[in-house]
XYZ file of C-alpha atoms in Angstrom:
589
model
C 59.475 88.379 125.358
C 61.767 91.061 126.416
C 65.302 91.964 124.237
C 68.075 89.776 124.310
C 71.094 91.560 125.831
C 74.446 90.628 123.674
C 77.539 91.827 125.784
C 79.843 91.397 123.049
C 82.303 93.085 124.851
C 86.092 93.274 125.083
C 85.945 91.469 127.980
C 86.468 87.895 126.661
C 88.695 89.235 123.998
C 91.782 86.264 125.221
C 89.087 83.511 125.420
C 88.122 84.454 122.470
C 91.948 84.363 120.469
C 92.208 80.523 122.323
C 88.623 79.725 121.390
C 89.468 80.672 117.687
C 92.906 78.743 117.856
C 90.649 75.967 119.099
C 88.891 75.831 116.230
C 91.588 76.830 113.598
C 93.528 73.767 114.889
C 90.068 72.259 114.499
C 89.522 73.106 110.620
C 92.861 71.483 110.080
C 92.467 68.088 111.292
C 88.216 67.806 110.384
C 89.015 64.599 111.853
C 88.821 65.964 115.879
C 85.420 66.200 117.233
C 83.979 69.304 118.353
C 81.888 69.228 120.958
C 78.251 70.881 120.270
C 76.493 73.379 122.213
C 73.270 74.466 123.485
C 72.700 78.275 123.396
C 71.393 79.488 126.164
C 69.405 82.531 125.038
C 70.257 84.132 128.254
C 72.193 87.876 127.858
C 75.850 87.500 128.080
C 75.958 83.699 129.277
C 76.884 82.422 125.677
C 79.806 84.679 125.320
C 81.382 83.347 128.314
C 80.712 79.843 127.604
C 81.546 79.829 123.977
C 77.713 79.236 122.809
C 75.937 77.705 125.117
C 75.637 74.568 127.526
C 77.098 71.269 126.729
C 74.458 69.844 123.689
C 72.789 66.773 125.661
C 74.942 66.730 128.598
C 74.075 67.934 132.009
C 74.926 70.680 133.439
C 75.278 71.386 137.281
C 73.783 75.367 138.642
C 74.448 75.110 142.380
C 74.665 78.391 144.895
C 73.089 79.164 147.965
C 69.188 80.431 148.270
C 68.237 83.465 146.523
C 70.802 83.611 144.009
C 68.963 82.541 141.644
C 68.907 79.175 140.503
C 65.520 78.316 139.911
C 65.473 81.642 137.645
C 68.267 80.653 135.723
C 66.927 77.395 134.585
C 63.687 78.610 133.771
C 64.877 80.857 131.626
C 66.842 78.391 130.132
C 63.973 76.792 128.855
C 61.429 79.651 127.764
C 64.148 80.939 125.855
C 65.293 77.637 124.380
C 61.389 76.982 123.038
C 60.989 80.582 122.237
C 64.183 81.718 120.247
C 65.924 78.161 119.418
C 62.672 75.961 118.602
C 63.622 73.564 121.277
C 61.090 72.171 123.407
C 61.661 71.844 127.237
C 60.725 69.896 130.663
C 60.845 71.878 133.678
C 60.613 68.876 136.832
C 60.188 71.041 140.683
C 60.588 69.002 143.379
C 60.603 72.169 145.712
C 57.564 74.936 143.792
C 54.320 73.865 142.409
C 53.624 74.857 138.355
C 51.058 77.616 139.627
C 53.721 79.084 141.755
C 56.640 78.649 139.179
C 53.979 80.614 136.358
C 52.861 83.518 139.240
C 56.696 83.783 139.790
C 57.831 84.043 135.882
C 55.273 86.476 135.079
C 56.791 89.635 135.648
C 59.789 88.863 133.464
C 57.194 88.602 130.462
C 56.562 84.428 130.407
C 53.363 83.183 129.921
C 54.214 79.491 130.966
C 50.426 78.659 130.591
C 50.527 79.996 126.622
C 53.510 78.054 126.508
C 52.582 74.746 127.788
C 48.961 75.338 125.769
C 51.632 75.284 122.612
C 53.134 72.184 123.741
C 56.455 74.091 123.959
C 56.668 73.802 127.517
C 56.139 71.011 129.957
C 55.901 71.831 133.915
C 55.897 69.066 136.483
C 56.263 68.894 140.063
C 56.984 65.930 141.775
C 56.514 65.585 145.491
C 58.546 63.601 147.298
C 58.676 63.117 151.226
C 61.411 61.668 152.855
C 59.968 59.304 154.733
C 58.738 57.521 151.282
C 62.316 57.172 150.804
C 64.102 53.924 152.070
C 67.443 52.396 151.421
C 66.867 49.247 151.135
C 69.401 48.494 148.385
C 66.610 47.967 146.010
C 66.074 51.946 145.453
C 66.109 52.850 142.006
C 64.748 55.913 140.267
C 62.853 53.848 137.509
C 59.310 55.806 138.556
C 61.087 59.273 137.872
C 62.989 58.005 134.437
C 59.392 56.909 133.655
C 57.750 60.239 134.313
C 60.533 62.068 133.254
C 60.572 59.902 129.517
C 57.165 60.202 129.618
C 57.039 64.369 129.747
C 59.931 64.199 127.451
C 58.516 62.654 124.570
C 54.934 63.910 125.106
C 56.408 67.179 123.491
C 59.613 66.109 121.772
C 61.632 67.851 124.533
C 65.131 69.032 123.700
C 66.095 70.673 127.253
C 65.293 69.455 130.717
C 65.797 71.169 134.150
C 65.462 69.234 137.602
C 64.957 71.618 140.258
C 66.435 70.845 143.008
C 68.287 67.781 143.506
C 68.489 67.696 147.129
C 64.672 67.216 147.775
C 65.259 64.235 145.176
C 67.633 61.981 147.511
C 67.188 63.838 150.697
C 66.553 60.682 152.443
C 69.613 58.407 151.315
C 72.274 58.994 153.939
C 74.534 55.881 152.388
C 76.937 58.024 150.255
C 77.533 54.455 148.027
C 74.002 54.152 147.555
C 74.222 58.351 146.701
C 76.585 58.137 144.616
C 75.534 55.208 142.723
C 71.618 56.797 141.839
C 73.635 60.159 140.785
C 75.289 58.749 138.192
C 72.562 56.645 137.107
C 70.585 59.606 136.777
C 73.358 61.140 134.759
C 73.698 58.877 132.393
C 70.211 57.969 131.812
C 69.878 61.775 130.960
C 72.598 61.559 128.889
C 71.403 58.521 127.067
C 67.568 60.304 125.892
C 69.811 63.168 124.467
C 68.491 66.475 126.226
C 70.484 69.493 127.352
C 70.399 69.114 131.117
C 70.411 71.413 133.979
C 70.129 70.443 137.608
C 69.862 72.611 139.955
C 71.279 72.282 143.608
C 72.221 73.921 147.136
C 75.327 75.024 147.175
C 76.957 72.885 150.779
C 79.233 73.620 153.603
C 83.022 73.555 151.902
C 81.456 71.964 148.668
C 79.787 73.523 145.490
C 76.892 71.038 146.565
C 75.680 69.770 149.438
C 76.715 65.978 149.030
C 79.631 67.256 147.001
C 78.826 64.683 144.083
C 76.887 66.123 141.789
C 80.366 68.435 140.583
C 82.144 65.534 139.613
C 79.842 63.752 137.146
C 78.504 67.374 135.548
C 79.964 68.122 132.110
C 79.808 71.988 133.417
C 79.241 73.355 136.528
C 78.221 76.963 137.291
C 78.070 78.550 140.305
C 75.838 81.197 141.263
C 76.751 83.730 144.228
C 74.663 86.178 146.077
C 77.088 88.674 148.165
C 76.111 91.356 150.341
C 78.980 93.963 151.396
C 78.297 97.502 153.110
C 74.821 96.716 152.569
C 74.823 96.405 149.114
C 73.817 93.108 147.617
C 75.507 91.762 144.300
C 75.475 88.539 142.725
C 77.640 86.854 140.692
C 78.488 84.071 137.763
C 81.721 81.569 137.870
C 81.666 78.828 135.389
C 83.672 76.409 137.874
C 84.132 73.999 134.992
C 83.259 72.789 131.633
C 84.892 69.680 130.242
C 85.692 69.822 126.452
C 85.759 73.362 125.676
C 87.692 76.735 126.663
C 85.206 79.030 129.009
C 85.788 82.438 130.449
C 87.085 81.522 134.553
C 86.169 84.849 136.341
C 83.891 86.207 138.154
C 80.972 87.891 136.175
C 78.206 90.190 137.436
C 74.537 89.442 136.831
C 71.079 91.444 136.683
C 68.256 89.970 137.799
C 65.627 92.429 136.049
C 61.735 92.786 134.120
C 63.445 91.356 130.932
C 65.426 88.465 132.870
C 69.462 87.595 133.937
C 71.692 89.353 132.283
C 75.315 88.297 132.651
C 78.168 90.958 132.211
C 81.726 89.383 130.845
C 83.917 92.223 132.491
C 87.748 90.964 131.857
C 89.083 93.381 129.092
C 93.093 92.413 128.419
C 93.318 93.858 124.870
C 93.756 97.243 123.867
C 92.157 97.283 120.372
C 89.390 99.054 120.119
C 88.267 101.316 116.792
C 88.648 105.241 116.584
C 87.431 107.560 115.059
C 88.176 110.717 113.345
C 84.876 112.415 113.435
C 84.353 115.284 116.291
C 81.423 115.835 118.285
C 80.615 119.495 119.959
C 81.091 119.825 123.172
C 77.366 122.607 122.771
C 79.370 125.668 123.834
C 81.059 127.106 120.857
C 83.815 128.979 122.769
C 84.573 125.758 124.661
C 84.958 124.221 120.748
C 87.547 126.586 119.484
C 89.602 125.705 122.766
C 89.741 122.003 121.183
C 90.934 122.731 117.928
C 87.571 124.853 116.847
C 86.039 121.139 116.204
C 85.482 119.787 119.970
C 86.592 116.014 121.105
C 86.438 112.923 119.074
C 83.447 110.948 118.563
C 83.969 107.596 120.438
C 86.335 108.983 123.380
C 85.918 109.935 126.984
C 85.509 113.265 128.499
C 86.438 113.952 132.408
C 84.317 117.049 133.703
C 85.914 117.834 137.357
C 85.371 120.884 139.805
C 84.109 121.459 143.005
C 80.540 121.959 144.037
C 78.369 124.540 142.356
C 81.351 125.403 139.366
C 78.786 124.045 136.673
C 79.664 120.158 135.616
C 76.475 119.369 135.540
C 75.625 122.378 133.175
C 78.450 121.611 131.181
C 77.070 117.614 130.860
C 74.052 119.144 130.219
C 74.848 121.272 127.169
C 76.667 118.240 125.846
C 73.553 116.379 126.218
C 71.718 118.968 124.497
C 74.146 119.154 121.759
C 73.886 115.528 120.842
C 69.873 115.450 120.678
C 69.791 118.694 118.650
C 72.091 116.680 115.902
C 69.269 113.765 115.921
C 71.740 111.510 117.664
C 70.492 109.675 120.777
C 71.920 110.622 124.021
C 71.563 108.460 127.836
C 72.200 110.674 130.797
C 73.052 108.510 134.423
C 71.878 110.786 137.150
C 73.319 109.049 140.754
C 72.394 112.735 142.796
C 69.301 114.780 140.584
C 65.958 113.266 139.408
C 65.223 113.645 135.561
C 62.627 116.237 136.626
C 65.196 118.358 138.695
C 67.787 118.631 136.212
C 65.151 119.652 133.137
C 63.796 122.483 135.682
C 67.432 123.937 136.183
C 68.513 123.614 132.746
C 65.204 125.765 132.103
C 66.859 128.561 133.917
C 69.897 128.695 131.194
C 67.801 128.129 127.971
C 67.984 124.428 127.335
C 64.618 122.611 127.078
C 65.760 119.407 127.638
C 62.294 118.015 127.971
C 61.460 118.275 124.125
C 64.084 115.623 123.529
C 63.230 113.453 126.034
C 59.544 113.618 124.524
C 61.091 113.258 121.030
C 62.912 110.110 122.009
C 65.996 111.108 121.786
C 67.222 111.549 125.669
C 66.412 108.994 128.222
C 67.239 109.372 131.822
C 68.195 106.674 134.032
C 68.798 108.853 137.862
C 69.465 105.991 140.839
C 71.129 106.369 143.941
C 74.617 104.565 143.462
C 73.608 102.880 147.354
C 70.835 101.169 145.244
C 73.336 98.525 143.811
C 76.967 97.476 143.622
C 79.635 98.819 141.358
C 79.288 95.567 139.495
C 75.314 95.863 139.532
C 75.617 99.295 137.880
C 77.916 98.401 135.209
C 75.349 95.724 134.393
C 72.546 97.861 134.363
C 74.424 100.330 132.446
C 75.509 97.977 129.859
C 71.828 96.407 129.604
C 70.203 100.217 128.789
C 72.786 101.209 126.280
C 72.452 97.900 124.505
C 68.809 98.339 124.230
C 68.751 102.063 123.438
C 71.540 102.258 121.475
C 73.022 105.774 121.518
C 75.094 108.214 120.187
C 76.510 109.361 123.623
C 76.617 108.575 127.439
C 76.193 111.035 130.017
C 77.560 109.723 133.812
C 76.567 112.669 136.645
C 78.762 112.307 139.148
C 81.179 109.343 139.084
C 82.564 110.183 142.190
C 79.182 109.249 144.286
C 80.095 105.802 143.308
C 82.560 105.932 145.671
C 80.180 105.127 148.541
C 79.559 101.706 147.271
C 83.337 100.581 146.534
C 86.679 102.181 147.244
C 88.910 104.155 144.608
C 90.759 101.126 142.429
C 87.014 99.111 142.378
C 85.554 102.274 141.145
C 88.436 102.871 138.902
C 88.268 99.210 137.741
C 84.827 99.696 137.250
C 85.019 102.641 134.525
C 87.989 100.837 132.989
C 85.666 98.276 131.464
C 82.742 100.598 131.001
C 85.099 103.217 128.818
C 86.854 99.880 127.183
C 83.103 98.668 126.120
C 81.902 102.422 124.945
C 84.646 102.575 122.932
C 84.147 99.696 121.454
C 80.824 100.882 120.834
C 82.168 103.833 119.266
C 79.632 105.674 121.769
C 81.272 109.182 123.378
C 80.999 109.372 126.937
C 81.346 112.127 129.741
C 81.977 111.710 133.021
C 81.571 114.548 135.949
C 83.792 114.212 138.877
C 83.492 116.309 142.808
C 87.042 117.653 143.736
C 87.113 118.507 147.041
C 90.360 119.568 148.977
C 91.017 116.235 150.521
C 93.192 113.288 149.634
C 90.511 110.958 148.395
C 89.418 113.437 145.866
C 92.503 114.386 144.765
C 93.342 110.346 143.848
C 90.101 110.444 142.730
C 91.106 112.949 139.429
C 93.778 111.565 139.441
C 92.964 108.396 139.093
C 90.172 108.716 136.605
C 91.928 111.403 134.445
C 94.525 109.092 133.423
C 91.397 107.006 131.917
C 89.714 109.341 129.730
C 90.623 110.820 126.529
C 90.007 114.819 127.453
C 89.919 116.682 131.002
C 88.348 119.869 131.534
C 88.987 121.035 135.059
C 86.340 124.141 136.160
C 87.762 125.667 139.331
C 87.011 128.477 141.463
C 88.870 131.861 140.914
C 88.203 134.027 144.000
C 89.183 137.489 143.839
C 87.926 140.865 145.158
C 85.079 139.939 147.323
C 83.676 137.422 144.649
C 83.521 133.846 143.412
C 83.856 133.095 139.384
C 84.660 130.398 137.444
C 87.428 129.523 135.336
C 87.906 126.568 132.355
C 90.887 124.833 131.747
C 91.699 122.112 129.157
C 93.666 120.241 130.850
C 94.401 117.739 128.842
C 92.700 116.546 125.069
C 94.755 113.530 123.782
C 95.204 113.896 119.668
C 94.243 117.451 118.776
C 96.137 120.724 119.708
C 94.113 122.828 122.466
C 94.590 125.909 124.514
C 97.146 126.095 127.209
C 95.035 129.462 128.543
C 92.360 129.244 131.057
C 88.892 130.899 130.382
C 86.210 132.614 132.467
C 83.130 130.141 132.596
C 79.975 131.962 132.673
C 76.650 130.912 133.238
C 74.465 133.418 131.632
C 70.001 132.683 131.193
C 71.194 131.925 127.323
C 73.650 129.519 127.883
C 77.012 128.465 128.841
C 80.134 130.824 127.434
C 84.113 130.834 127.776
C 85.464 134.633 128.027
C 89.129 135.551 128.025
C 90.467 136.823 131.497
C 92.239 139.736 131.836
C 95.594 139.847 133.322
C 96.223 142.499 136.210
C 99.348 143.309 138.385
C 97.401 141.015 141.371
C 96.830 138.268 138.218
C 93.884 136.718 136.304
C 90.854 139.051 136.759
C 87.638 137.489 136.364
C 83.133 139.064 137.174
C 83.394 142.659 138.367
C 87.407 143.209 138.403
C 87.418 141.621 134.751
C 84.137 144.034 133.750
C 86.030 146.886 135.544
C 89.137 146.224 133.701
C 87.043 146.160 130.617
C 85.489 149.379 131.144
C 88.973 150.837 132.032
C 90.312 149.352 128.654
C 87.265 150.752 126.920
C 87.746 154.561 128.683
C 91.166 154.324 127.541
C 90.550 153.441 124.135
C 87.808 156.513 124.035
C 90.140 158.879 125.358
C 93.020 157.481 122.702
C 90.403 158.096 120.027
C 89.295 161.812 121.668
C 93.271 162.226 121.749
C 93.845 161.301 118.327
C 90.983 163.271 117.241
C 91.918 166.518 118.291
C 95.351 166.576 117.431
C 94.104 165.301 113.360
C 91.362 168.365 113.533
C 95.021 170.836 114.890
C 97.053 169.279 112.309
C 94.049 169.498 109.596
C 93.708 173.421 110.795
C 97.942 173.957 110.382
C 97.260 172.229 107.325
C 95.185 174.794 105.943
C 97.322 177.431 106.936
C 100.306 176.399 105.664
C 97.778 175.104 102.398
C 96.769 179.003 102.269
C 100.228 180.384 102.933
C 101.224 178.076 100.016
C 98.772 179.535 97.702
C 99.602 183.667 98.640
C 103.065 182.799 98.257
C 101.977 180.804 94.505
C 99.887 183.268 93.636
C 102.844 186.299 94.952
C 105.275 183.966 92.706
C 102.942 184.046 90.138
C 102.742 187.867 89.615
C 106.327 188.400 89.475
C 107.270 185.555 87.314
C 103.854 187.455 85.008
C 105.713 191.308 85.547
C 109.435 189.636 84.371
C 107.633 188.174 81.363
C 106.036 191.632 80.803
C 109.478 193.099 80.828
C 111.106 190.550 78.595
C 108.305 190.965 76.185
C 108.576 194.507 76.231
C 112.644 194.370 75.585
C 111.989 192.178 73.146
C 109.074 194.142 71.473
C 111.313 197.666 71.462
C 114.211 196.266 69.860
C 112.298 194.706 67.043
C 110.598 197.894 66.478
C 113.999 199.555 66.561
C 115.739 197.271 64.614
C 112.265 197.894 62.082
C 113.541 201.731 62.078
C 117.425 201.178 61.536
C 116.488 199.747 58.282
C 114.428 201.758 57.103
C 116.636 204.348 57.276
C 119.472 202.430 55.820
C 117.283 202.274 52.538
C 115.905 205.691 53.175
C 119.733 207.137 53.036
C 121.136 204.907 49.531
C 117.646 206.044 47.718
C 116.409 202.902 48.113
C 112.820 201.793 48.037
């Protein structure tokens, strides 16, 4: 009957180190007694109390009307003979059963299934004041027999009286009070069954005759505050003898699943990391962070003013995460789901199809619908159930309306401490306007989060762009250098600026530049061109003036080799002669 909401959070991370001294001193001396517990069942209450209620002690929920008491204890019991197998009375002396089953029902608890199962046993008692006397003989012996009787009818483990008040609101003795309080107590105490009793919380005391504190085992008060018109209510557990117990304040949801309590005090920095990186969607944007994008597990800040493109940005993120087959939850406090699928139509993202594939779920809420706290419980209650891969928040800085700057601060402190410790990456888009508040408000929320990208407007020449910087991305080098931010019908891209003599050019000066870039680069290349086709043409001049004067060089080296052979070709023939007519003169043959 609806999903049980563990805030295992960092919150109680000191209560936790005593609780587990506690018990190491415990398992040292097995001798000690340790005092046993009744879980509750209800989201976030057992973390804060260690496990549960005091095991067959009472326990005291007192508050004023409509915080929830009656709830509280109900639930106590459906989930005790639901989850834990422990059978439960449930005595009104205030609703009727057909009211307290009408009531239940739209939190999922068929009382009438579960008293048909013997699991539950509802009883109201009416009592009128004038059947009350104090005579001295009073006594409570008719409820202990009704009570004992309901009890063992169906082996009951847990019992809730709701409310005490109607129960003695005609003694006026306070020694005759006190005296039937305590009796009730420990008759209670004696059959063994995890108690709760509910009552009205008085004028200076957590009750109205200021008893019923003192002989509780624990006493938890319940608070329903209303400030600027927003209503929150809240969980103290005032005291709890025999064990350690978280002492603050703690938020809780009254919702269609039940209460769920938020523990919210995070003291420790320990939470894991990871080395793994997660695309921001725009690939440009990407090789600004180290061509890999931030770390899985941290916390992106997304600021500008209005219309620069955060929620594009988000978007694309978004997108990026359900196109991996991760799971992404986007907060919306200023555009329905429907508006912000329509406009992400317009720049090719279909964010529909992952929404219909499960993999996107929008939550869009005005933050004037609850408190800070109220949100961080609601917050905490989807991403437990839906469990995903990354957590969209669109715009932070409308939660401003609802708290001032160090509760809103405070506020994302514990929600980046538990998504962290989820390992779950988060983004966060903040409105900077030219005023102080918005200017603490970066501030203020920058020094939180793991990366900053800053989108501001660059005016220039009659027009208004965009321009990206990284302002900060903690453990990974990234570009010092801002980039032009354009929104295109494709997509989101990052284009180097161009710098002029009036600085950064960005739309139509940039595109102008560019084209004046690109002219000059034609003309260089026209240049170049026609002085390599006039050096090509003197090199074939000076290639054929090279070859006349070869082929000149050539004919007189061939006319001095004539010669030579010539010379040389006489005086053989001469020499021939000489000798013959040496032998021709000595008669020689």
């Amino acid at each position: 009957m609806g999903l049980i909401f563990r805030a295992c959070h960092a919150s109680l991370k000191s209560y936790t180190l005593r609780l587990m001294s506690l018990k190491t001193s415990d398992s040292s001396n097995p001798a000690l007694p340790i005092l046993s517990k009744a879980p509750t069942g209800i989201a976030g209450l057992d973390e804060i109390t260690g496990g549960g209620l005091p095991k067959g002690r009472p326990t005291l929920i007192c508050g004023s009307a409509g915080c929830g008491k009656t709830l509280f204890s109900l639930e106590f019991i459906v989930r005790g003979a639901m989850q834990f197998n422990e059978p439960g009375v449930f005595m009104a002396f205030e609703e009727k059963t057909d009211e307290l089953v009408i009531n239940v029902a739209s939190l999922g608890f068929d009382l009438k299934q579960l008293q048909a199962d013997k699991l539950v046993r509802l009883d109201h008692v009416h009592i009128e004041r004038h059947e009350i006397e104090e005579t001295g003989e009073y006594d409570l012996e008719g409820l202990f027999i009704r009570l004992g009787h309901a009890i063992d009818s169906i082996g009951a483990k847990r019992v809730v009286l709701d409310t005490i008040e109607n129960l003695f609101s005609g003694l006026l003795n306070q020694g005759v009070l006190r005296a039937e309080i305590r009796r009730l107590f420990e008759w209670l105490k004696s059959k063994g069954v995890t108690t709760i009793i509910t009552g009205e919380k008085g004028d200076g005391t957590l009750t109205r005759y200021g008893l019923e504190e003192y002989v509780s085992d624990c006493v938890i008060l319940l608070d329903h505050r209303v400030s600027n018109q927003i209503s929150t209510r809240l969980l103290r557990v005032v005291k709890y003898r025999g064990s350690m117990h978280g002492t603050n304040e703690y938020p809780f949801l009254i919702d269609a699943q039940g209460i769920s309590v938020l523990p919210v005090t995070s003291l420790t920095l320990d939470s894991p990391v990871s080395s793994d990186r997660v695309s921001s969607g725009i690939a440009s944007l990407d090789k600004m962070l180290d061509n890999k994008g931030f770390y899985r597990g941290s916390s992106i800040l997304v600021s500008g003013t209005a219309g620069t493109g955060k929620t594009s940005i988000a978007a694309s993120f978004a997108n990026e995460i359900c196109r991996r087959g991760e799971r992404c939850v986007f907060f919306a406090f200023e555009e329905s789901p429907q508006q912000i699928c329509r406009n992400m139509q317009s720049i090719g993202m279909n964010l529909q199809d992952h929404v219909n594939a499960g993999l996107l779920q929008f939550h869009a809420s005005r933050p004037t619908l609850n408190g800070l706290e109220m949100h961080l419980v609601a917050i905490h209650k989807i991403v437990k159930n839906f469990r995903p891969h990354a957590v969209v928040l669109d715009p932070i800085t409308n939660l401003v309306t609802v708290g001032s700057m160090s509760e809103v601060k405070s506020m994302l402190i514990r929600l980046i401490d538990f998504l962290q410790t989820e390992q779950i990456t988060v983004m966060f888009t903040a409105l900077s306007l030219n005023t102080v508040i918005h200017e603490q408000t970066d501030e203020g929320v920058s020094s939180l989060v793991d990366a900053w990208l800053s989108v501001k407007d660059i005016e220039f020449n009659g027009e208004r762009n965009r321009g990206l910087y990284v302002m900060k991305s903690r453990g990974m080098k990234h570009s010092n250098q801002v980039r032009e931010f354009v929104i295109t019908n494709h997509g989101l891209d990052l284009v180097d600026v161009y710098l002029g003599p009036e600085g950064v050019l960005t739309g139509s000066a940039r595109e102008a530049q560019q084209l004046q870039y690109e002219t000059g680069v034609a003309l260089r290349d026209h240049a170049v061109g026609r002085k390599d086709r006039e050096i090509e043409r003197k090199r074939t001049v000076l290639e054929a003036r090279i070859a006349s004067l070869r082929e000149e060089f050539e004919s007189v080296q061939e006319d001095l080799n004539r010669s030579y052979v010539e010379e040389e070709l006489r005086n053989e023939v001469m020499e021939k002669n000489r000798a013959l007519m040496t032998r021709s003169r000595h008669n020689e043959e």
